[in-house]
mmCIF file of C-alpha atoms in Angstrom:
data_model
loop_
_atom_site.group_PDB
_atom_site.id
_atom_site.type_symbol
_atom_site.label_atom_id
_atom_site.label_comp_id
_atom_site.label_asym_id
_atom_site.label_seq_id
_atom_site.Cartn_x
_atom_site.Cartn_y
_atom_site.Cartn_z
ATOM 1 C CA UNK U 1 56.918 42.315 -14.181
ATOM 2 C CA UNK U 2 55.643 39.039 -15.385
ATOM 3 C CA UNK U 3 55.225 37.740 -18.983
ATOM 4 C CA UNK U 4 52.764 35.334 -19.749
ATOM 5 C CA UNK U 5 51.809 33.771 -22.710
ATOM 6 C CA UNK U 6 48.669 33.475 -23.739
ATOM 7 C CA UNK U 7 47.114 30.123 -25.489
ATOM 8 C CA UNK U 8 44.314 30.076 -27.330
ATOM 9 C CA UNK U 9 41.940 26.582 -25.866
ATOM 10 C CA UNK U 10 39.123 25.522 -28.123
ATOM 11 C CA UNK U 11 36.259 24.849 -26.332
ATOM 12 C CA UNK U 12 35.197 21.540 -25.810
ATOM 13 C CA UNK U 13 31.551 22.083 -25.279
ATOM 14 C CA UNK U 14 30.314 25.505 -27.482
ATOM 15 C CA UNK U 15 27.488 27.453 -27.351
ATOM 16 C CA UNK U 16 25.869 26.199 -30.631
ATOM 17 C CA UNK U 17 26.656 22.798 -29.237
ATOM 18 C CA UNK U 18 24.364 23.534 -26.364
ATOM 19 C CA UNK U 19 22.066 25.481 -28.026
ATOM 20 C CA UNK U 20 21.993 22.470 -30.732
ATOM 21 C CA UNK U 21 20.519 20.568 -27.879
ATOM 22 C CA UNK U 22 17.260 22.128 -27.760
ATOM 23 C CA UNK U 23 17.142 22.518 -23.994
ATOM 24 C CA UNK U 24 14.765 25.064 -23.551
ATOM 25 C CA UNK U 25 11.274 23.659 -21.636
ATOM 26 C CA UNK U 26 10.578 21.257 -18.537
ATOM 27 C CA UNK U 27 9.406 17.712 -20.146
ATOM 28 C CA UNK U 28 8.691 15.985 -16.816
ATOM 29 C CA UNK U 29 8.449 17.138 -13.257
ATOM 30 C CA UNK U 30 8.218 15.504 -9.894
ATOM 31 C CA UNK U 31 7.491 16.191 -5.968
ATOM 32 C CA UNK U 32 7.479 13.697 -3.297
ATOM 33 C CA UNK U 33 7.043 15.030 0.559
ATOM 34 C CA UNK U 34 8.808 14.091 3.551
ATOM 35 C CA UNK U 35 8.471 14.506 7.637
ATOM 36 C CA UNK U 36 10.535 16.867 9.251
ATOM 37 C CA UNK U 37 13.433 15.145 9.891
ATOM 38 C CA UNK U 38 17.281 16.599 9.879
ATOM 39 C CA UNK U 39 18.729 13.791 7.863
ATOM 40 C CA UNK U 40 16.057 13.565 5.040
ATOM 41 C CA UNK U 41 17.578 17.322 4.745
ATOM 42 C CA UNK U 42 20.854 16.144 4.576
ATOM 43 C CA UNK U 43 20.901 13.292 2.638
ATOM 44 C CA UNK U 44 18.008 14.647 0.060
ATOM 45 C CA UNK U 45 19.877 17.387 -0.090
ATOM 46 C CA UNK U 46 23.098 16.084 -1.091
ATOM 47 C CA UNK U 47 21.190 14.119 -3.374
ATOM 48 C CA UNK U 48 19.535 16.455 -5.089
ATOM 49 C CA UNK U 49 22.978 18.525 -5.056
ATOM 50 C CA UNK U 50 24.445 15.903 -7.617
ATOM 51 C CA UNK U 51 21.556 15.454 -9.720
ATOM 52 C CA UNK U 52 21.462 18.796 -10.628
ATOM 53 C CA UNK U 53 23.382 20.017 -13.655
ATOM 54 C CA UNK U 54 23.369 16.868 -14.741
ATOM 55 C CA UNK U 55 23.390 16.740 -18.791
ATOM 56 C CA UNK U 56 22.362 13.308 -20.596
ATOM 57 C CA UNK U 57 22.809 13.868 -24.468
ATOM 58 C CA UNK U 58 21.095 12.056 -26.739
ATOM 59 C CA UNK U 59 21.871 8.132 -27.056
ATOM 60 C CA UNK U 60 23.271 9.013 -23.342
ATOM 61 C CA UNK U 61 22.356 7.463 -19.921
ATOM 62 C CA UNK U 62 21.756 8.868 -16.355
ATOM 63 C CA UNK U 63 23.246 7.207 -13.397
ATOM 64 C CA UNK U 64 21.538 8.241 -10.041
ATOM 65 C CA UNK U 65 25.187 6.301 -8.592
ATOM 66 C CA UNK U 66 27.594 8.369 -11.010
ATOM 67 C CA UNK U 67 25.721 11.838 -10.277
ATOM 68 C CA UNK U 68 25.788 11.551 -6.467
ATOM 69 C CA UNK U 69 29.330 9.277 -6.114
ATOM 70 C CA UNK U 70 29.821 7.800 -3.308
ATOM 71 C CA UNK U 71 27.102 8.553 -0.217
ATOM 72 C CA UNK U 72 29.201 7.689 2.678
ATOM 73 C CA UNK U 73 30.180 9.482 5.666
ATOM 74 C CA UNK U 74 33.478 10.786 4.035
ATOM 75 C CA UNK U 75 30.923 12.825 1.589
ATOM 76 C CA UNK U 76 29.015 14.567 4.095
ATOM 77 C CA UNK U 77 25.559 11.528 4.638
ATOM 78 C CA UNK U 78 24.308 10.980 7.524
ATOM 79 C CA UNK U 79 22.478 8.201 9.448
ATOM 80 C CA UNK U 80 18.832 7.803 8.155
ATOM 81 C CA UNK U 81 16.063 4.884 7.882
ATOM 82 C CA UNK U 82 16.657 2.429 5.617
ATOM 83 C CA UNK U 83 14.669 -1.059 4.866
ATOM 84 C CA UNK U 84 16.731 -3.835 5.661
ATOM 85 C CA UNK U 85 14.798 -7.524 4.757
ATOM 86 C CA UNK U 86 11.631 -6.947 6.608
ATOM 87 C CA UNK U 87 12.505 -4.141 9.273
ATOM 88 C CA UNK U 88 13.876 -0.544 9.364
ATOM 89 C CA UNK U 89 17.146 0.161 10.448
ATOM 90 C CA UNK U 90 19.630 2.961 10.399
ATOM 91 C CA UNK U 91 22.689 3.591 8.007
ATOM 92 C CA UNK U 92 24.599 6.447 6.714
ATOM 93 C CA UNK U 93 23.082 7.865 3.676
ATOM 94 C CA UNK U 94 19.792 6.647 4.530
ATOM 95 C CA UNK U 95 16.538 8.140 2.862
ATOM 96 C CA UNK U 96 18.252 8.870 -0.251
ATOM 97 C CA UNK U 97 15.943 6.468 -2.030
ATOM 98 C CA UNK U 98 13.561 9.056 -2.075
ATOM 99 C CA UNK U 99 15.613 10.803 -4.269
ATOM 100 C CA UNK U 100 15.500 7.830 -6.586
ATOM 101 C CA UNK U 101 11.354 7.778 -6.359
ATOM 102 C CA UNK U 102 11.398 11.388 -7.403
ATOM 103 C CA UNK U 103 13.946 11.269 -10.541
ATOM 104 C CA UNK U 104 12.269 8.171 -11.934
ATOM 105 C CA UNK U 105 8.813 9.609 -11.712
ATOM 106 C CA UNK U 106 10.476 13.117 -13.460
ATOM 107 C CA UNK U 107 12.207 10.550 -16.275
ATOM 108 C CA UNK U 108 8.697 8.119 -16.887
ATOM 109 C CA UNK U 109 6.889 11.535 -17.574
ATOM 110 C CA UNK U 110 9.407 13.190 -19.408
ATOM 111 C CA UNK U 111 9.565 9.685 -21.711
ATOM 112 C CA UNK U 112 13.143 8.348 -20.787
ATOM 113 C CA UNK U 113 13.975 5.123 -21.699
ATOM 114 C CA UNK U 114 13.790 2.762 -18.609
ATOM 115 C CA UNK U 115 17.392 1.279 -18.225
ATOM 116 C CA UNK U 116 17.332 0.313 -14.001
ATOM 117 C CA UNK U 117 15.165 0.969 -11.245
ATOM 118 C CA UNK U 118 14.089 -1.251 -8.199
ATOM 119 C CA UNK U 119 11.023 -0.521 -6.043
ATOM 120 C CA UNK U 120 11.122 -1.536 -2.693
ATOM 121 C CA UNK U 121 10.306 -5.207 -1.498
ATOM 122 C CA UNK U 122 7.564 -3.145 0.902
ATOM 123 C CA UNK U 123 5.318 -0.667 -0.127
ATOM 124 C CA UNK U 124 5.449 2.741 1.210
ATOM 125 C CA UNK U 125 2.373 4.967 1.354
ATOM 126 C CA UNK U 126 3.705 8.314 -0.137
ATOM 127 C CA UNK U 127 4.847 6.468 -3.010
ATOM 128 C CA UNK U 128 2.435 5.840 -5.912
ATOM 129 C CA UNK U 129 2.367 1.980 -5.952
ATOM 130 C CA UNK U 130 4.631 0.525 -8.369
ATOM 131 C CA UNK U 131 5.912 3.886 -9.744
ATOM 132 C CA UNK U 132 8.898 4.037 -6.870
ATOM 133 C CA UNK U 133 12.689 3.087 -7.183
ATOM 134 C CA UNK U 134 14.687 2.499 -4.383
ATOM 135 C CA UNK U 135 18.715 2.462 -4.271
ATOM 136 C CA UNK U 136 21.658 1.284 -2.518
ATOM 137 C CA UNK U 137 25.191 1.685 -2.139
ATOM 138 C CA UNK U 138 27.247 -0.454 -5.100
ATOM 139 C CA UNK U 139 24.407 -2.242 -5.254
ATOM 140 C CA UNK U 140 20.987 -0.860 -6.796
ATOM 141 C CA UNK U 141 21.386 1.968 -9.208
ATOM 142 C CA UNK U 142 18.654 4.209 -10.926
ATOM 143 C CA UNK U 143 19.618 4.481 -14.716
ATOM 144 C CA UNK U 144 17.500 5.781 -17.639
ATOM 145 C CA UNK U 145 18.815 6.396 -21.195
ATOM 146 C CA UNK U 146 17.197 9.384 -23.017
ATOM 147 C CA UNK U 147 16.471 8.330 -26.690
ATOM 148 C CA UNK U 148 15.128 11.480 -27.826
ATOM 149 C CA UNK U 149 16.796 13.643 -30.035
ATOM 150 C CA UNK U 150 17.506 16.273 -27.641
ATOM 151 C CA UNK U 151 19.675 16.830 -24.644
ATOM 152 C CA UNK U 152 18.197 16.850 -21.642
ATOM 153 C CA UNK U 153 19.538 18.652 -18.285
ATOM 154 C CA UNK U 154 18.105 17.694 -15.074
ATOM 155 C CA UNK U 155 17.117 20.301 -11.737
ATOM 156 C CA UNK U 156 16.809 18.881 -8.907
ATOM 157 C CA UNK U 157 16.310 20.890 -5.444
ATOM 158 C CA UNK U 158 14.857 20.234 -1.915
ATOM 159 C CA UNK U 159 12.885 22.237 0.520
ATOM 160 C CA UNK U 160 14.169 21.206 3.766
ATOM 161 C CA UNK U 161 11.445 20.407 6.693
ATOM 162 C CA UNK U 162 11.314 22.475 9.480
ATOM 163 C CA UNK U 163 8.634 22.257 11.803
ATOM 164 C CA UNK U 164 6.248 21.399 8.795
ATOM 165 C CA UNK U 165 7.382 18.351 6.223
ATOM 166 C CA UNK U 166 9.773 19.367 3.162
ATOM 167 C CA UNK U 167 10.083 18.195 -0.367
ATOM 168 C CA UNK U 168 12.112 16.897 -3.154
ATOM 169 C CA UNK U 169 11.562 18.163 -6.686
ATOM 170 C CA UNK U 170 13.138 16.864 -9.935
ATOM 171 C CA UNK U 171 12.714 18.421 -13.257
ATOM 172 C CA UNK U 172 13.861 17.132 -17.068
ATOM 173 C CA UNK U 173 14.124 20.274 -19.198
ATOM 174 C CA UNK U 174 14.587 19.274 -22.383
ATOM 175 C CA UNK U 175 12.166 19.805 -25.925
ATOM 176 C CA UNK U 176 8.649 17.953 -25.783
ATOM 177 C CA UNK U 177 8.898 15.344 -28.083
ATOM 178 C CA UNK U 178 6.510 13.018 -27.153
ATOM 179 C CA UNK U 179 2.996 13.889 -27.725
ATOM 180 C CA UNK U 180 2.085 13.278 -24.233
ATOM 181 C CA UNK U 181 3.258 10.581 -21.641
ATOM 182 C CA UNK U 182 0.744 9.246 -18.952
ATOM 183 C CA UNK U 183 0.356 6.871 -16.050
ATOM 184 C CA UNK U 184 -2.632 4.512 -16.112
ATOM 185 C CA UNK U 185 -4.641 4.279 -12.730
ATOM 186 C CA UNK U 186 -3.224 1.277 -11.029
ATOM 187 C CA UNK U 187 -4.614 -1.886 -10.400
ATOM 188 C CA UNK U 188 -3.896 -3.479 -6.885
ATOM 189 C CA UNK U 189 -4.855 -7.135 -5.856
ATOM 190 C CA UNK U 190 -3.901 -10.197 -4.531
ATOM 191 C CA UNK U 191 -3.362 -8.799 -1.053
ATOM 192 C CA UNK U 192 -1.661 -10.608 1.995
ATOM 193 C CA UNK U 193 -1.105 -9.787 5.302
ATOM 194 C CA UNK U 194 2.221 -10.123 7.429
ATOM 195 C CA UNK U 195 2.401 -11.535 11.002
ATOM 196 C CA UNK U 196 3.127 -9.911 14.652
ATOM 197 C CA UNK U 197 6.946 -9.955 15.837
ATOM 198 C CA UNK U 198 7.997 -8.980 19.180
ATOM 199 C CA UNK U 199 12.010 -8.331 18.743
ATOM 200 C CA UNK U 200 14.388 -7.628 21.118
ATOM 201 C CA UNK U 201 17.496 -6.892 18.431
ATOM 202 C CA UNK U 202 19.687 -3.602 19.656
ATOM 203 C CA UNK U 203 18.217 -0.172 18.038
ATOM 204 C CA UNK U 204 15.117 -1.920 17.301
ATOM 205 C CA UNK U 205 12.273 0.005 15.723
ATOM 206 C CA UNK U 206 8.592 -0.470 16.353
ATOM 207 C CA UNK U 207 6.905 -0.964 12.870
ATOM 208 C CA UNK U 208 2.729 -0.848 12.062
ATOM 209 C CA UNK U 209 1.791 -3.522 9.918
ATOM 210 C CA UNK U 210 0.262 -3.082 6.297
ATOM 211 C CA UNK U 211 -0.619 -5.397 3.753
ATOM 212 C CA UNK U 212 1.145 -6.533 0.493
ATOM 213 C CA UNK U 213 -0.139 -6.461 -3.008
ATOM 214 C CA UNK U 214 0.332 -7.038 -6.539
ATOM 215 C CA UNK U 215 -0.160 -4.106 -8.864
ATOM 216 C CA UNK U 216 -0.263 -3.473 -12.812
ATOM 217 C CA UNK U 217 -0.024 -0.190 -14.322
ATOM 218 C CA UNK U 218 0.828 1.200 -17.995
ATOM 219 C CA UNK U 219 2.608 3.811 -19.092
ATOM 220 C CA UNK U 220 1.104 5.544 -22.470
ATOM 221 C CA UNK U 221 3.022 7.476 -24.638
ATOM 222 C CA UNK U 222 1.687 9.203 -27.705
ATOM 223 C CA UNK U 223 4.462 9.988 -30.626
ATOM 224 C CA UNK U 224 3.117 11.867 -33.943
ATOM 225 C CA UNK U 225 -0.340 10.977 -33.045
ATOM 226 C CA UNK U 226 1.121 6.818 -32.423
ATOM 227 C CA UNK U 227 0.152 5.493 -29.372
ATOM 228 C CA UNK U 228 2.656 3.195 -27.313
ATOM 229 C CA UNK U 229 2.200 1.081 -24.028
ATOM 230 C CA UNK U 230 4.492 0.157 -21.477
ATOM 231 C CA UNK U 231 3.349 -2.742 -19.142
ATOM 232 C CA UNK U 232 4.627 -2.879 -15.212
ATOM 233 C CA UNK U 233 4.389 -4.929 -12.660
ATOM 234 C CA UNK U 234 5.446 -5.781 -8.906
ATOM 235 C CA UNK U 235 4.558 -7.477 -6.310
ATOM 236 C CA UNK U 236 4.840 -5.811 -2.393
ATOM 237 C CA UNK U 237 5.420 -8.164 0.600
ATOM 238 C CA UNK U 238 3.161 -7.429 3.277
ATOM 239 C CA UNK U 239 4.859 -5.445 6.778
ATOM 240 C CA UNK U 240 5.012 -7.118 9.903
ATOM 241 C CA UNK U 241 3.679 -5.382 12.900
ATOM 242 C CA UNK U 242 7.175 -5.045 15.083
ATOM 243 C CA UNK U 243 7.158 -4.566 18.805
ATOM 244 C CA UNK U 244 10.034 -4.062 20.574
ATOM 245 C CA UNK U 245 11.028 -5.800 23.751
ATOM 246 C CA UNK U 246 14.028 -5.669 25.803
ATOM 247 C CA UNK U 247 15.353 -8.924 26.900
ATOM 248 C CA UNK U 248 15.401 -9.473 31.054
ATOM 249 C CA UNK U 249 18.778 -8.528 32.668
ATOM 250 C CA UNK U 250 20.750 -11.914 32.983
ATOM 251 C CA UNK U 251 19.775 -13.240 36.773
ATOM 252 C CA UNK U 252 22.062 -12.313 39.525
ATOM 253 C CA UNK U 253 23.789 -15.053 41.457
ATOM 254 C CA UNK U 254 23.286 -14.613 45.726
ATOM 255 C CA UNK U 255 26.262 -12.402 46.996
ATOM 256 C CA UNK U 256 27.488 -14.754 49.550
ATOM 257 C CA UNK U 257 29.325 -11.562 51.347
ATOM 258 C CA UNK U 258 25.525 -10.284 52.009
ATOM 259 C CA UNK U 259 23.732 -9.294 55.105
#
């Protein structure tokens, strides 16, 4: 038989600690789509594996960066599109920027604090323009602070594609204590068009062109009947239509043992 003595460990988070929070109703809530594709699966889903759980106190900040660590092969990422200056190429842990879109579209409608994000020098149609963040590795973070007086603890979750597209989803549960929190319709203009490229770089990737724009948006948020605005702004660079050519095989020199 084996003694064993038994300690008695106060906790360091209790029950009316948590329950002190107020956590108890979603605040903000957001879905972006993507094709069927077995890394967006992977990556998103690691993503949105780390993200969950997550609990930001008040006076706290989130870290997209610190809730994921490192995305690298060594944590399970794969290969996936990435925008690289003014083409797509492909890198491990590619895609996860998506997962960056979706949390700071759940945190600007849930009335977090903007702290970092980054949209992409190129604008990408599934995104609402403007309202997107892109990341990347030790580099670009997504960071909000919440400055409410409740805790907040973040969902995240992905339905993977299959034959049909999947989806990300990120929720804030927290207590409403805004009023309400809501996006202006955005203004687009000063547009500019890129130029025609034919490239014949390795693993090059044929791109359609679209144009660049400026856009302006607000975000409105109503506390005890007070109304606050938030001006954006950012400016897309247009996409160059990319067509890929393979150089000519280097010219043969006469075999002089011929015929």
């Amino acid at each position: 038989a084996v003694s064993l003595e038994i300690t008695e460990v106060a906790a360091s988070f209790t029950t009316a600690q948590a329950e002190a929070l107020g956590i108890k109703e979603v605040v903000g809530e957001f879905t972006t789509y993507f094709p069927a594709s077995s890394y967006h699966n992977t990556n998103l889903g690691l993503a949105a594996a780390g993200i969950n759980n997550e609990l930001v106190k008040p006076g706290e900040e989130f870290s997209l960066a610190k809730a994921t660590g490192p995305r690298n092969a060594s944590t399970g990422y794969v290969e996936g599109g990435v925008l690289v200056g003014d083409h797509i190429e492909y890198i491990v842990g590619g895609g996860v920027s998506q997962s960056a879109t979706t949390t700071y579209n759940a945190a600007f409608f849930a009335g977090m604090t903007d702290v970092e994000h980054h949209p992409h020098t190129q604008y990408f149609s599934q995104y609402p323009p403007g309202r997107e963040a892109t990341v990347y590795e030790g580099v670009l973070d997504l960071k909000f602070r919440n400055d409410t007086p409740y805790g907040v603890l973040m969902e995240a979750y992905i339905v993977p594609s299959g034959p049909d597209r999947g989806s990300i989803t990120v929720r804030v549960w927290s207590t409403k204590h805004f009023d309400s929190v809501t996006a202006s319709e955005p203004s687009l203009y000063n547009y500019t068009d890129g130029r025609e490229q034919v490239s014949t770089r390795p693993g090059c990737i044929a791109q359609n062109p679209s144009r660049g724009f400026d856009v302006s948006f607000q975000r409105i948020m109503v506390l005890s009947g007070q109304t606050t605005t938030e001006d954006y702004f950012w400016r897309y660079s247009p996409i160059d239509k990319i067509t890929c050519q393979q150089p000519d095989p280097p010219a043969q020199e006469p075999d002089a043992n011929a015929g």
